Amino acid sequence: MLYAIKCDKTVTFSGGAMRLFDGFTVVKDGYITELTSRKPDDVPILDATGKTLTPGLIDAHTHLIHAGSREGELGMKLAGTPYMEILAQGGGILSTVAATRAASKDALKTKALTSLDIMLSYGTTTVEAKSGYGLDLDTELKQLEAARELGRQQPVDIISTYMGAHAIPAEYKGDRRGYLDLMTGVVIPAVAERNLVEFADVFCENGAFSIDETREILTAAKNLGFGLKLHADEIEAIGGAELAAELGAVSAEHLWAASEEGMDALAKKGVVAVLLPGTSFYLMAGRFANAKEMLRRGVKIALATDYNPGSCPTENMQMVMTFAAFGMGLSTAEILRAMTVDAAWAVGRNETVGDIKPGMKADLVIFNAPNPDYLIYHFGINHADRVIKNGVIVKGDKNIC
Ligand code: IZC
Ligand code: ZN
């Protein structure tokens, strides 16, 4: 299939800074082949004049596959019970673990498919998905198989991450050593053998996994060829960012509490900081990751939803744009970069997606917005008019004339 999209506000990052190109983006057989200001001859035109064309959004941090929901904890949250306290009482993550263990693979897929459809409708074309609601071997494999099957069944690309180190399961309460041995000795090798994931992640936080435990788990995963990610310095600065740099992780995620030394370590090692301002909002944290300071220190940042049933139940990347602007003070250009070209680095897809330039996959969003600022300015609604995945219009009017 060959066509060209005509748009006067085409967001590209070729050459570094965000640029608005006025012209035609030529799409052939799922790829972008050319950006040209001259109308190509004999090619159908998709007219997006007066709208904004961006790369498909990349949501680099989600807990997509799970069962159940946690609105039952809303009252406790609003009364001020901290997130980690709800977990310590056996709720939080552990309540989603119970629901996910009880669910069939088909039930997990059906629920996640609804979320993927919502994501796509808001402009997300690539998503990272973490396991970690099974914790035991069978349920972790069930979650990861569900992700793999869904990746083949619907348009959004799914990049899988093993995150068994999300919480200590009830059956290992009082036996942390036993659970670490299960992960490193049984589950991680089984996941590797089935080639189910690209990355491993650990919830490295007081009340979850310590720095030394995180190092042990991620080293076992690294030895079996996994790329590394860490939930780091979300609530307390315990050195998660520094550990991400030490281990050569692809990304460190959350980072509200990251120290300046931690930020410098990320910059030095080229570890992408994946920031989740929706979670700051939803946990009523009263603070956001210091994105401006990270950028000043040369850290590459990505912005993602953290979609999960506890600390950020939303699939909507456009809402995250709003939180990033009004919570972190990021500019429109910084936000769009962090959801496209730099988010692609966080999931190891920088060669294929995240920018509008020849050779990239034609993953694109046409926003019903006269300019990029408008996306952030007029908040809380869905601006996506058409979503294109591998050159195919998957949301919105499918006609090209
Ligand atoms: O289910 O609460 N932070 N893990 C670490 C989460 C949030 C997901 C959840
Ligand atoms: Zn998370």
mmCIF file of C-alpha atoms and ligand atoms in Angstrom:
data_model
loop_
_atom_site.group_PDB
_atom_site.id
_atom_site.type_symbol
_atom_site.label_atom_id
_atom_site.label_comp_id
_atom_site.label_asym_id
_atom_site.label_seq_id
_atom_site.Cartn_x
_atom_site.Cartn_y
_atom_site.Cartn_z
ATOM 1 C CA MET A 1 0.000 0.000 0.000
ATOM 2 C CA LEU A 2 1.301 3.434 -1.008
ATOM 3 C CA TYR A 3 -0.062 6.799 0.105
ATOM 4 C CA ALA A 4 1.105 10.149 1.438
ATOM 5 C CA ILE A 5 -0.090 12.124 4.446
ATOM 6 C CA LYS A 6 -0.309 15.856 3.875
ATOM 7 C CA CYS A 7 0.220 17.781 7.107
ATOM 8 C CA ASP A 8 1.541 21.233 7.908
ATOM 9 C CA LYS A 9 2.449 20.242 11.497
ATOM 10 C CA THR A 10 4.437 17.027 11.171
ATOM 11 C CA VAL A 11 6.508 16.423 14.314
ATOM 12 C CA THR A 12 9.994 15.064 13.581
ATOM 13 C CA PHE A 13 13.203 14.848 15.556
ATOM 14 C CA SER A 14 15.686 14.280 12.751
ATOM 15 C CA GLY A 15 18.693 16.404 13.497
ATOM 16 C CA GLY A 16 18.024 16.551 17.246
ATOM 17 C CA ALA A 17 15.502 19.165 18.315
ATOM 18 C CA MET A 18 11.809 18.784 17.579
ATOM 19 C CA ARG A 19 10.892 20.324 14.258
ATOM 20 C CA LEU A 20 7.552 20.895 12.554
ATOM 21 C CA PHE A 21 7.668 19.832 8.929
ATOM 22 C CA ASP A 22 5.102 21.124 6.441
ATOM 23 C CA GLY A 23 4.631 18.662 3.596
ATOM 24 C CA PHE A 24 3.991 15.058 2.625
ATOM 25 C CA THR A 25 4.973 11.933 4.555
ATOM 26 C CA VAL A 26 5.090 9.062 2.074
ATOM 27 C CA VAL A 27 4.106 5.622 3.430
ATOM 28 C CA LYS A 28 4.830 2.431 1.512
ATOM 29 C CA ASP A 29 4.221 -1.125 2.680
ATOM 30 C CA GLY A 30 4.192 -0.181 6.327
ATOM 31 C CA TYR A 31 7.259 2.065 6.307
ATOM 32 C CA ILE A 32 7.942 5.767 5.898
ATOM 33 C CA THR A 33 9.891 6.203 2.674
ATOM 34 C CA GLU A 34 10.123 9.938 2.211
ATOM 35 C CA LEU A 35 9.328 13.387 3.609
ATOM 36 C CA THR A 36 8.831 15.838 0.775
ATOM 37 C CA SER A 37 7.412 19.322 0.367
ATOM 38 C CA ARG A 38 6.372 18.555 -3.226
ATOM 39 C CA LYS A 39 3.146 16.625 -3.739
ATOM 40 C CA PRO A 40 4.083 13.144 -4.999
ATOM 41 C CA ASP A 41 2.491 12.200 -8.349
ATOM 42 C CA ASP A 42 -0.175 9.517 -8.610
ATOM 43 C CA VAL A 43 -0.216 8.740 -4.911
ATOM 44 C CA PRO A 44 -3.418 8.784 -2.821
ATOM 45 C CA ILE A 45 -3.336 11.606 -0.280
ATOM 46 C CA LEU A 46 -4.538 11.448 3.307
ATOM 47 C CA ASP A 47 -5.232 15.102 4.032
ATOM 48 C CA ALA A 48 -4.342 16.107 7.590
ATOM 49 C CA THR A 49 -4.036 19.808 6.901
ATOM 50 C CA GLY A 50 -4.667 21.846 10.034
ATOM 51 C CA LYS A 51 -3.958 18.835 12.255
ATOM 52 C CA THR A 52 -0.834 17.535 14.019
ATOM 53 C CA LEU A 53 0.996 14.402 12.871
ATOM 54 C CA THR A 54 3.276 12.666 15.378
ATOM 55 C CA PRO A 55 5.097 9.358 15.643
ATOM 56 C CA GLY A 56 2.955 6.676 17.319
ATOM 57 C CA LEU A 57 3.259 7.076 21.080
ATOM 58 C CA ILE A 58 5.425 4.557 22.934
ATOM 59 C CA ASP A 59 4.263 3.679 26.436
ATOM 60 C CA ALA A 60 7.489 2.348 27.945
ATOM 61 C CA HIS A 61 6.177 1.233 31.349
ATOM 62 C CA THR A 62 2.953 -0.659 32.023
ATOM 63 C CA HIS A 63 1.687 -3.560 34.088
ATOM 64 C CA LEU A 64 -0.734 -4.447 31.301
ATOM 65 C CA ILE A 65 -1.652 -8.055 32.058
ATOM 66 C CA HIS A 66 -3.569 -8.600 35.282
ATOM 67 C CA ALA A 67 -6.966 -9.519 36.641
ATOM 68 C CA GLY A 68 -9.272 -7.552 38.886
ATOM 69 C CA SER A 69 -9.210 -3.951 40.017
ATOM 70 C CA ARG A 70 -8.558 -2.126 43.286
ATOM 71 C CA GLU A 71 -11.186 0.572 43.603
ATOM 72 C CA GLY A 72 -11.937 -1.057 46.979
ATOM 73 C CA GLU A 73 -8.721 0.588 48.257
ATOM 74 C CA LEU A 74 -9.822 4.085 47.250
ATOM 75 C CA GLY A 75 -11.262 4.939 50.675
ATOM 76 C CA MET A 76 -8.048 3.873 52.430
ATOM 77 C CA LYS A 77 -5.969 5.855 49.945
ATOM 78 C CA LEU A 78 -8.059 8.981 50.409
ATOM 79 C CA ALA A 79 -7.823 8.583 54.177
ATOM 80 C CA GLY A 80 -4.058 8.818 53.754
ATOM 81 C CA THR A 81 -2.909 5.178 54.062
ATOM 82 C CA PRO A 82 0.412 5.024 52.180
ATOM 83 C CA TYR A 83 0.710 2.779 49.120
ATOM 84 C CA MET A 84 3.423 0.624 50.741
ATOM 85 C CA GLU A 85 1.320 0.271 53.924
ATOM 86 C CA ILE A 86 -1.605 -1.164 51.916
ATOM 87 C CA LEU A 87 0.848 -3.694 50.440
ATOM 88 C CA ALA A 88 2.274 -4.527 53.877
ATOM 89 C CA GLN A 89 -1.284 -5.333 55.020
ATOM 90 C CA GLY A 90 -1.561 -7.918 52.239
ATOM 91 C CA GLY A 91 -3.526 -5.685 49.855
ATOM 92 C CA GLY A 92 -2.189 -3.671 46.957
ATOM 93 C CA ILE A 93 -0.041 -5.725 44.603
ATOM 94 C CA LEU A 94 -0.824 -8.906 46.559
ATOM 95 C CA SER A 95 -4.567 -8.540 45.996
ATOM 96 C CA THR A 96 -3.932 -8.304 42.248
ATOM 97 C CA VAL A 97 -1.655 -11.355 42.530
ATOM 98 C CA ALA A 98 -4.527 -13.353 44.065
ATOM 99 C CA ALA A 99 -6.923 -12.250 41.303
ATOM 100 C CA THR A 100 -4.384 -12.969 38.553
ATOM 101 C CA ARG A 101 -3.591 -16.444 39.889
ATOM 102 C CA ALA A 102 -7.305 -17.251 39.897
ATOM 103 C CA ALA A 103 -7.913 -16.001 36.345
ATOM 104 C CA SER A 104 -7.599 -18.083 33.183
ATOM 105 C CA LYS A 105 -5.191 -17.005 30.463
ATOM 106 C CA ASP A 106 -8.162 -16.162 28.268
ATOM 107 C CA ALA A 107 -9.655 -13.945 30.950
ATOM 108 C CA LEU A 108 -6.330 -12.102 31.287
ATOM 109 C CA LYS A 109 -6.208 -11.646 27.518
ATOM 110 C CA THR A 110 -9.758 -10.363 27.286
ATOM 111 C CA LYS A 111 -9.131 -7.709 29.930
ATOM 112 C CA ALA A 112 -5.797 -6.655 28.457
ATOM 113 C CA LEU A 113 -7.284 -6.501 24.967
ATOM 114 C CA THR A 114 -9.753 -3.898 26.190
ATOM 115 C CA SER A 115 -6.841 -1.876 27.568
ATOM 116 C CA LEU A 116 -4.830 -2.226 24.356
ATOM 117 C CA ASP A 117 -7.812 -0.962 22.417
ATOM 118 C CA ILE A 118 -8.055 2.072 24.692
ATOM 119 C CA MET A 119 -4.311 2.677 24.374
ATOM 120 C CA LEU A 120 -4.515 2.544 20.608
ATOM 121 C CA SER A 121 -7.475 4.897 20.545
ATOM 122 C CA TYR A 122 -5.380 7.482 22.443
ATOM 123 C CA GLY A 123 -2.398 7.079 20.105
ATOM 124 C CA THR A 124 -0.188 4.398 21.678
ATOM 125 C CA THR A 125 1.260 2.030 19.073
ATOM 126 C CA THR A 126 4.002 0.332 21.145
ATOM 127 C CA VAL A 127 3.752 -0.735 24.760
ATOM 128 C CA GLU A 128 6.036 -2.343 27.292
ATOM 129 C CA ALA A 129 4.261 -4.870 29.563
ATOM 130 C CA LYS A 130 5.616 -6.235 32.832
ATOM 131 C CA SER A 131 4.650 -9.485 34.512
ATOM 132 C CA GLY A 132 4.746 -9.683 38.302
ATOM 133 C CA TYR A 133 1.187 -10.514 39.305
ATOM 134 C CA GLY A 134 1.809 -14.232 39.362
ATOM 135 C CA LEU A 135 5.077 -14.457 41.287
ATOM 136 C CA ASP A 136 4.884 -18.269 41.088
ATOM 137 C CA LEU A 137 6.165 -20.076 38.000
ATOM 138 C CA ASP A 138 2.844 -21.036 36.428
ATOM 139 C CA THR A 139 1.170 -17.670 36.765
ATOM 140 C CA GLU A 140 4.214 -15.693 35.596
ATOM 141 C CA LEU A 141 4.341 -17.913 32.497
ATOM 142 C CA LYS A 142 0.574 -17.491 32.028
ATOM 143 C CA GLN A 143 0.907 -13.699 32.108
ATOM 144 C CA LEU A 144 3.848 -13.666 29.721
ATOM 145 C CA GLU A 145 2.207 -16.100 27.306
ATOM 146 C CA ALA A 146 -0.911 -13.920 27.344
ATOM 147 C CA ALA A 147 1.260 -10.936 26.391
ATOM 148 C CA ARG A 148 2.946 -12.868 23.588
ATOM 149 C CA GLU A 149 -0.363 -14.095 22.161
ATOM 150 C CA LEU A 150 -1.907 -10.631 22.348
ATOM 151 C CA GLY A 151 1.081 -9.169 20.536
ATOM 152 C CA ARG A 152 0.217 -11.363 17.569
ATOM 153 C CA GLN A 153 -3.500 -10.716 17.714
ATOM 154 C CA GLN A 154 -3.963 -6.953 17.681
ATOM 155 C CA PRO A 155 -2.053 -3.956 16.289
ATOM 156 C CA VAL A 156 -0.117 -2.619 19.304
ATOM 157 C CA ASP A 157 3.452 -3.988 19.568
ATOM 158 C CA ILE A 158 4.036 -5.490 23.011
ATOM 159 C CA ILE A 159 7.515 -5.639 24.546
ATOM 160 C CA SER A 160 7.583 -8.023 27.497
ATOM 161 C CA THR A 161 9.416 -7.721 30.781
ATOM 162 C CA TYR A 162 9.676 -10.326 33.551
ATOM 163 C CA MET A 163 9.022 -8.720 36.919
ATOM 164 C CA GLY A 164 8.608 -11.554 39.400
ATOM 165 C CA ALA A 165 10.483 -9.363 41.877
ATOM 166 C CA HIS A 166 7.410 -7.217 42.411
ATOM 167 C CA ALA A 167 6.485 -8.392 45.916
ATOM 168 C CA ILE A 168 7.216 -11.334 48.206
ATOM 169 C CA PRO A 169 4.317 -13.752 47.680
ATOM 170 C CA ALA A 170 2.250 -14.757 50.711
ATOM 171 C CA GLU A 171 3.555 -18.347 50.622
ATOM 172 C CA TYR A 172 7.145 -17.033 51.040
ATOM 173 C CA LYS A 173 6.371 -14.557 53.822
ATOM 174 C CA GLY A 174 9.266 -14.917 56.224
ATOM 175 C CA ASP A 175 11.357 -16.756 53.627
ATOM 176 C CA ARG A 176 12.764 -14.069 51.341
ATOM 177 C CA ARG A 177 15.737 -16.287 50.570
ATOM 178 C CA GLY A 178 13.402 -19.003 49.337
ATOM 179 C CA TYR A 179 11.642 -16.609 46.962
ATOM 180 C CA LEU A 180 14.920 -15.211 45.602
ATOM 181 C CA ASP A 181 16.108 -18.755 44.931
ATOM 182 C CA LEU A 182 12.834 -19.592 43.184
ATOM 183 C CA MET A 183 13.248 -16.613 40.860
ATOM 184 C CA THR A 184 16.908 -17.038 40.057
ATOM 185 C CA GLY A 185 16.917 -20.840 40.025
ATOM 186 C CA VAL A 186 13.570 -21.697 38.452
ATOM 187 C CA VAL A 187 11.431 -18.888 37.058
ATOM 188 C CA ILE A 188 14.065 -16.767 35.291
ATOM 189 C CA PRO A 189 15.586 -19.815 33.531
ATOM 190 C CA ALA A 190 12.085 -21.000 32.511
ATOM 191 C CA VAL A 191 11.215 -17.579 31.084
ATOM 192 C CA ALA A 192 14.555 -17.484 29.242
ATOM 193 C CA GLU A 193 14.111 -20.978 27.839
ATOM 194 C CA ARG A 194 10.715 -20.039 26.369
ATOM 195 C CA ASN A 195 12.094 -16.776 25.032
ATOM 196 C CA LEU A 196 9.161 -14.888 26.509
ATOM 197 C CA VAL A 197 10.740 -11.530 27.325
ATOM 198 C CA GLU A 198 13.411 -9.021 26.385
ATOM 199 C CA PHE A 199 13.819 -7.443 29.818
ATOM 200 C CA ALA A 200 13.799 -8.151 33.547
ATOM 201 C CA ASP A 201 12.702 -5.568 36.109
ATOM 202 C CA VAL A 202 12.728 -5.393 39.927
ATOM 203 C CA PHE A 203 10.668 -3.237 42.312
ATOM 204 C CA CYS A 204 13.714 -1.914 44.167
ATOM 205 C CA GLU A 205 12.274 -0.045 47.149
ATOM 206 C CA ASN A 206 12.140 -0.233 50.946
ATOM 207 C CA GLY A 207 9.297 -2.678 51.590
ATOM 208 C CA ALA A 208 9.860 -4.458 48.267
ATOM 209 C CA PHE A 209 13.396 -5.572 47.219
ATOM 210 C CA SER A 210 16.658 -4.181 48.587
ATOM 211 C CA ILE A 211 19.612 -2.982 46.550
ATOM 212 C CA ASP A 212 21.536 -6.221 47.191
ATOM 213 C CA GLU A 213 18.543 -8.408 46.326
ATOM 214 C CA THR A 214 17.941 -6.383 43.179
ATOM 215 C CA ARG A 215 21.571 -6.785 42.148
ATOM 216 C CA GLU A 216 21.355 -10.543 42.662
ATOM 217 C CA ILE A 217 18.128 -10.970 40.663
ATOM 218 C CA LEU A 218 19.139 -8.720 37.794
ATOM 219 C CA THR A 219 22.577 -10.276 37.547
ATOM 220 C CA ALA A 220 20.966 -13.713 37.192
ATOM 221 C CA ALA A 221 18.720 -12.319 34.453
ATOM 222 C CA LYS A 222 21.579 -10.523 32.718
ATOM 223 C CA ASN A 223 23.591 -13.751 32.624
ATOM 224 C CA LEU A 224 20.743 -15.343 30.678
ATOM 225 C CA GLY A 225 20.650 -12.496 28.165
ATOM 226 C CA PHE A 226 17.853 -10.289 29.512
ATOM 227 C CA GLY A 227 18.060 -6.510 29.156
ATOM 228 C CA LEU A 228 17.605 -4.791 32.511
ATOM 229 C CA LYS A 229 15.153 -2.299 33.959
ATOM 230 C CA LEU A 230 14.578 -1.170 37.549
ATOM 231 C CA HIS A 231 11.769 0.451 39.487
ATOM 232 C CA ALA A 232 14.215 2.790 41.192
ATOM 233 C CA ASP A 233 14.027 5.465 43.888
ATOM 234 C CA GLU A 234 10.267 5.779 43.578
ATOM 235 C CA ILE A 235 9.506 6.568 47.171
ATOM 236 C CA GLU A 236 12.889 6.725 48.882
ATOM 237 C CA ALA A 237 16.383 7.389 47.532
ATOM 238 C CA ILE A 238 18.019 4.044 48.276
ATOM 239 C CA GLY A 239 20.502 4.108 45.405
ATOM 240 C CA GLY A 240 18.359 2.530 42.683
ATOM 241 C CA ALA A 241 19.532 4.933 40.006
ATOM 242 C CA GLU A 242 23.161 4.263 40.887
ATOM 243 C CA LEU A 243 22.514 0.514 40.725
ATOM 244 C CA ALA A 244 20.858 0.854 37.297
ATOM 245 C CA ALA A 245 24.017 2.555 36.056
ATOM 246 C CA GLU A 246 26.292 -0.023 37.711
ATOM 247 C CA LEU A 247 24.434 -2.922 36.068
ATOM 248 C CA GLY A 248 24.220 -1.289 32.635
ATOM 249 C CA ALA A 249 20.400 -1.225 32.700
ATOM 250 C CA VAL A 250 18.533 0.101 29.692
ATOM 251 C CA SER A 251 16.271 2.156 31.941
ATOM 252 C CA ALA A 252 15.566 3.233 35.507
ATOM 253 C CA GLU A 253 11.917 3.984 36.167
ATOM 254 C CA HIS A 254 9.963 6.302 38.530
ATOM 255 C CA LEU A 255 12.888 8.179 40.184
ATOM 256 C CA TRP A 256 10.885 10.769 42.188
ATOM 257 C CA ALA A 257 13.447 10.529 44.914
ATOM 258 C CA ALA A 258 16.579 10.077 42.800
ATOM 259 C CA SER A 259 19.644 11.880 44.128
ATOM 260 C CA GLU A 260 21.771 14.195 41.997
ATOM 261 C CA GLU A 261 24.554 11.588 42.103
ATOM 262 C CA GLY A 262 22.017 9.064 40.836
ATOM 263 C CA MET A 263 21.013 11.347 37.981
ATOM 264 C CA ASP A 264 24.649 11.873 37.007
ATOM 265 C CA ALA A 265 25.211 8.120 37.039
ATOM 266 C CA LEU A 266 22.270 7.635 34.654
ATOM 267 C CA ALA A 267 23.565 10.338 32.323
ATOM 268 C CA LYS A 268 27.069 8.910 32.329
ATOM 269 C CA LYS A 269 25.925 5.388 31.444
ATOM 270 C CA GLY A 270 23.164 6.415 29.023
ATOM 271 C CA VAL A 271 20.432 4.803 31.146
ATOM 272 C CA VAL A 272 17.021 6.187 30.138
ATOM 273 C CA ALA A 273 14.938 7.628 32.996
ATOM 274 C CA VAL A 274 11.349 6.474 32.475
ATOM 275 C CA LEU A 275 9.181 8.953 34.383
ATOM 276 C CA LEU A 276 5.595 8.337 35.423
ATOM 277 C CA PRO A 277 3.869 11.566 36.449
ATOM 278 C CA GLY A 278 0.422 9.953 36.435
ATOM 279 C CA THR A 279 1.569 7.856 39.392
ATOM 280 C CA SER A 280 2.700 10.935 41.345
ATOM 281 C CA PHE A 281 -0.739 12.392 40.759
ATOM 282 C CA TYR A 282 -2.617 9.224 41.651
ATOM 283 C CA LEU A 283 -0.627 8.464 44.804
ATOM 284 C CA MET A 284 -1.103 12.098 45.857
ATOM 285 C CA ALA A 285 2.643 12.139 46.354
ATOM 286 C CA GLY A 286 2.892 15.903 46.313
ATOM 287 C CA ARG A 287 5.984 15.626 44.162
ATOM 288 C CA PHE A 288 7.060 14.592 40.695
ATOM 289 C CA ALA A 289 10.387 13.264 39.438
ATOM 290 C CA ASN A 290 12.711 16.195 38.819
ATOM 291 C CA ALA A 291 12.612 15.875 35.047
ATOM 292 C CA LYS A 292 13.999 19.339 34.366
ATOM 293 C CA GLU A 293 17.071 18.660 36.496
ATOM 294 C CA MET A 294 17.587 15.297 34.814
ATOM 295 C CA LEU A 295 17.503 16.937 31.394
ATOM 296 C CA ARG A 296 19.895 19.627 32.608
ATOM 297 C CA ARG A 297 22.300 16.895 33.721
ATOM 298 C CA GLY A 298 22.093 15.153 30.360
ATOM 299 C CA VAL A 299 19.756 12.256 31.246
ATOM 300 C CA LYS A 300 17.558 10.972 28.438
ATOM 301 C CA ILE A 301 13.972 10.838 29.685
ATOM 302 C CA ALA A 302 10.899 8.909 28.604
ATOM 303 C CA LEU A 303 7.352 9.456 29.861
ATOM 304 C CA ALA A 304 4.934 6.555 30.322
ATOM 305 C CA THR A 305 1.612 5.742 31.955
ATOM 306 C CA ASP A 306 2.637 3.044 34.491
ATOM 307 C CA TYR A 307 -0.808 1.620 33.670
ATOM 308 C CA ASN A 308 -1.603 -0.735 36.586
ATOM 309 C CA PRO A 309 -4.562 -1.427 38.869
ATOM 310 C CA GLY A 310 -3.074 0.198 41.961
ATOM 311 C CA SER A 311 -0.975 3.296 41.528
ATOM 312 C CA CYS A 312 -2.034 4.479 38.072
ATOM 313 C CA PRO A 313 -5.115 2.943 36.483
ATOM 314 C CA THR A 314 -5.074 4.765 33.143
ATOM 315 C CA GLU A 315 -4.031 3.803 29.622
ATOM 316 C CA ASN A 316 -4.105 7.393 28.413
ATOM 317 C CA MET A 317 -0.768 8.883 27.284
ATOM 318 C CA GLN A 318 -2.442 12.207 26.489
ATOM 319 C CA MET A 319 -3.328 12.537 30.172
ATOM 320 C CA VAL A 320 0.343 11.864 30.961
ATOM 321 C CA MET A 321 1.247 14.791 28.676
ATOM 322 C CA THR A 322 -0.850 17.025 30.890
ATOM 323 C CA PHE A 323 0.723 15.723 34.118
ATOM 324 C CA ALA A 324 4.212 16.117 32.648
ATOM 325 C CA ALA A 325 3.511 19.704 31.663
ATOM 326 C CA PHE A 326 1.718 20.915 34.773
ATOM 327 C CA GLY A 327 3.447 18.647 37.290
ATOM 328 C CA MET A 328 6.999 18.635 35.957
ATOM 329 C CA GLY A 329 7.086 21.848 33.950
ATOM 330 C CA LEU A 330 8.208 20.103 30.775
ATOM 331 C CA SER A 331 7.695 21.832 27.435
ATOM 332 C CA THR A 332 5.627 20.396 24.618
ATOM 333 C CA ALA A 333 8.786 19.490 22.691
ATOM 334 C CA GLU A 334 10.311 17.761 25.730
ATOM 335 C CA ILE A 335 7.104 15.823 26.346
ATOM 336 C CA LEU A 336 6.644 14.633 22.774
ATOM 337 C CA ARG A 337 10.299 13.603 22.544
ATOM 338 C CA ALA A 338 9.920 11.625 25.780
ATOM 339 C CA MET A 339 6.924 9.709 24.382
ATOM 340 C CA THR A 340 8.428 8.935 20.979
ATOM 341 C CA VAL A 341 12.068 9.053 19.993
ATOM 342 C CA ASP A 342 13.498 8.761 23.525
ATOM 343 C CA ALA A 343 10.853 6.293 24.705
ATOM 344 C CA ALA A 344 11.989 4.060 21.837
ATOM 345 C CA TRP A 345 15.452 3.903 23.461
ATOM 346 C CA ALA A 346 13.886 2.754 26.728
ATOM 347 C CA VAL A 347 12.427 -0.309 25.010
ATOM 348 C CA GLY A 348 15.262 -1.020 22.586
ATOM 349 C CA ARG A 349 13.299 0.022 19.496
ATOM 350 C CA ASN A 350 15.171 3.212 18.540
ATOM 351 C CA GLU A 351 16.085 1.874 15.110
ATOM 352 C CA THR A 352 12.517 1.152 14.045
ATOM 353 C CA VAL A 353 10.011 3.442 15.773
ATOM 354 C CA GLY A 354 9.712 6.799 17.509
ATOM 355 C CA ASP A 355 10.370 9.255 14.690
ATOM 356 C CA ILE A 356 8.950 10.319 11.350
ATOM 357 C CA LYS A 357 11.776 9.776 8.918
ATOM 358 C CA PRO A 358 12.571 7.459 6.015
ATOM 359 C CA GLY A 359 13.173 3.862 7.100
ATOM 360 C CA MET A 360 11.042 4.025 10.243
ATOM 361 C CA LYS A 361 7.872 1.983 10.620
ATOM 362 C CA ALA A 362 4.789 3.970 9.677
ATOM 363 C CA ASP A 363 3.420 4.122 13.240
ATOM 364 C CA LEU A 364 1.719 7.508 13.280
ATOM 365 C CA VAL A 365 -0.985 9.525 14.972
ATOM 366 C CA ILE A 366 -3.005 12.305 13.403
ATOM 367 C CA PHE A 367 -4.255 14.509 16.213
ATOM 368 C CA ASN A 368 -7.216 16.756 15.779
ATOM 369 C CA ALA A 369 -5.136 19.632 17.136
ATOM 370 C CA PRO A 370 -3.938 22.656 15.166
ATOM 371 C CA ASN A 371 -0.469 22.447 16.748
ATOM 372 C CA PRO A 372 1.350 20.280 19.332
ATOM 373 C CA ASP A 373 0.804 22.744 22.204
ATOM 374 C CA TYR A 374 -2.930 22.332 21.752
ATOM 375 C CA LEU A 375 -2.658 18.648 22.837
ATOM 376 C CA ILE A 376 -1.502 19.739 26.274
ATOM 377 C CA TYR A 377 -3.484 22.943 26.481
ATOM 378 C CA HIS A 378 -6.921 21.385 25.916
ATOM 379 C CA PHE A 379 -6.644 18.561 28.418
ATOM 380 C CA GLY A 380 -8.660 15.564 29.523
ATOM 381 C CA ILE A 381 -10.107 14.683 26.128
ATOM 382 C CA ASN A 382 -8.946 12.415 23.326
ATOM 383 C CA HIS A 383 -7.413 14.364 20.426
ATOM 384 C CA ALA A 384 -6.425 11.305 18.360
ATOM 385 C CA ASP A 385 -8.274 11.438 15.063
ATOM 386 C CA ARG A 386 -6.547 8.613 13.216
ATOM 387 C CA VAL A 387 -4.028 6.069 14.447
ATOM 388 C CA ILE A 388 -1.813 4.307 11.920
ATOM 389 C CA LYS A 389 0.101 1.119 12.734
ATOM 390 C CA ASN A 390 2.557 -0.353 10.220
ATOM 391 C CA GLY A 391 0.992 1.925 7.602
ATOM 392 C CA VAL A 392 -2.563 0.722 8.236
ATOM 393 C CA ILE A 393 -5.230 3.028 9.653
ATOM 394 C CA VAL A 394 -6.380 1.131 12.734
ATOM 395 C CA LYS A 395 -8.462 3.862 14.419
ATOM 396 C CA GLY A 396 -10.608 6.564 12.854
ATOM 397 C CA ASP A 397 -11.786 7.136 9.287
ATOM 398 C CA LYS A 398 -10.142 4.474 7.107
ATOM 399 C CA ASN A 399 -10.628 6.307 3.794
ATOM 400 C CA ILE A 400 -7.703 7.734 1.885
ATOM 401 C CA CYS A 401 -8.671 9.707 -1.222
HETATM 402 O O1 IZC B 1 -0.073 -3.111 41.188
HETATM 403 O O2 IZC B 1 0.531 -1.517 42.537
HETATM 404 N N1 IZC B 1 4.292 0.352 41.852
HETATM 405 N N2 IZC B 1 4.065 -1.743 41.380
HETATM 406 C C1 IZC B 1 5.015 -0.850 41.893
HETATM 407 C C2 IZC B 1 2.949 -1.195 41.085
HETATM 408 C C3 IZC B 1 3.072 0.160 41.371
HETATM 409 C C4 IZC B 1 1.777 -1.880 40.516
HETATM 410 C C5 IZC B 1 0.689 -2.168 41.490
HETATM 411 ZN ZN ZN B 2 5.572 0.042 37.531
#
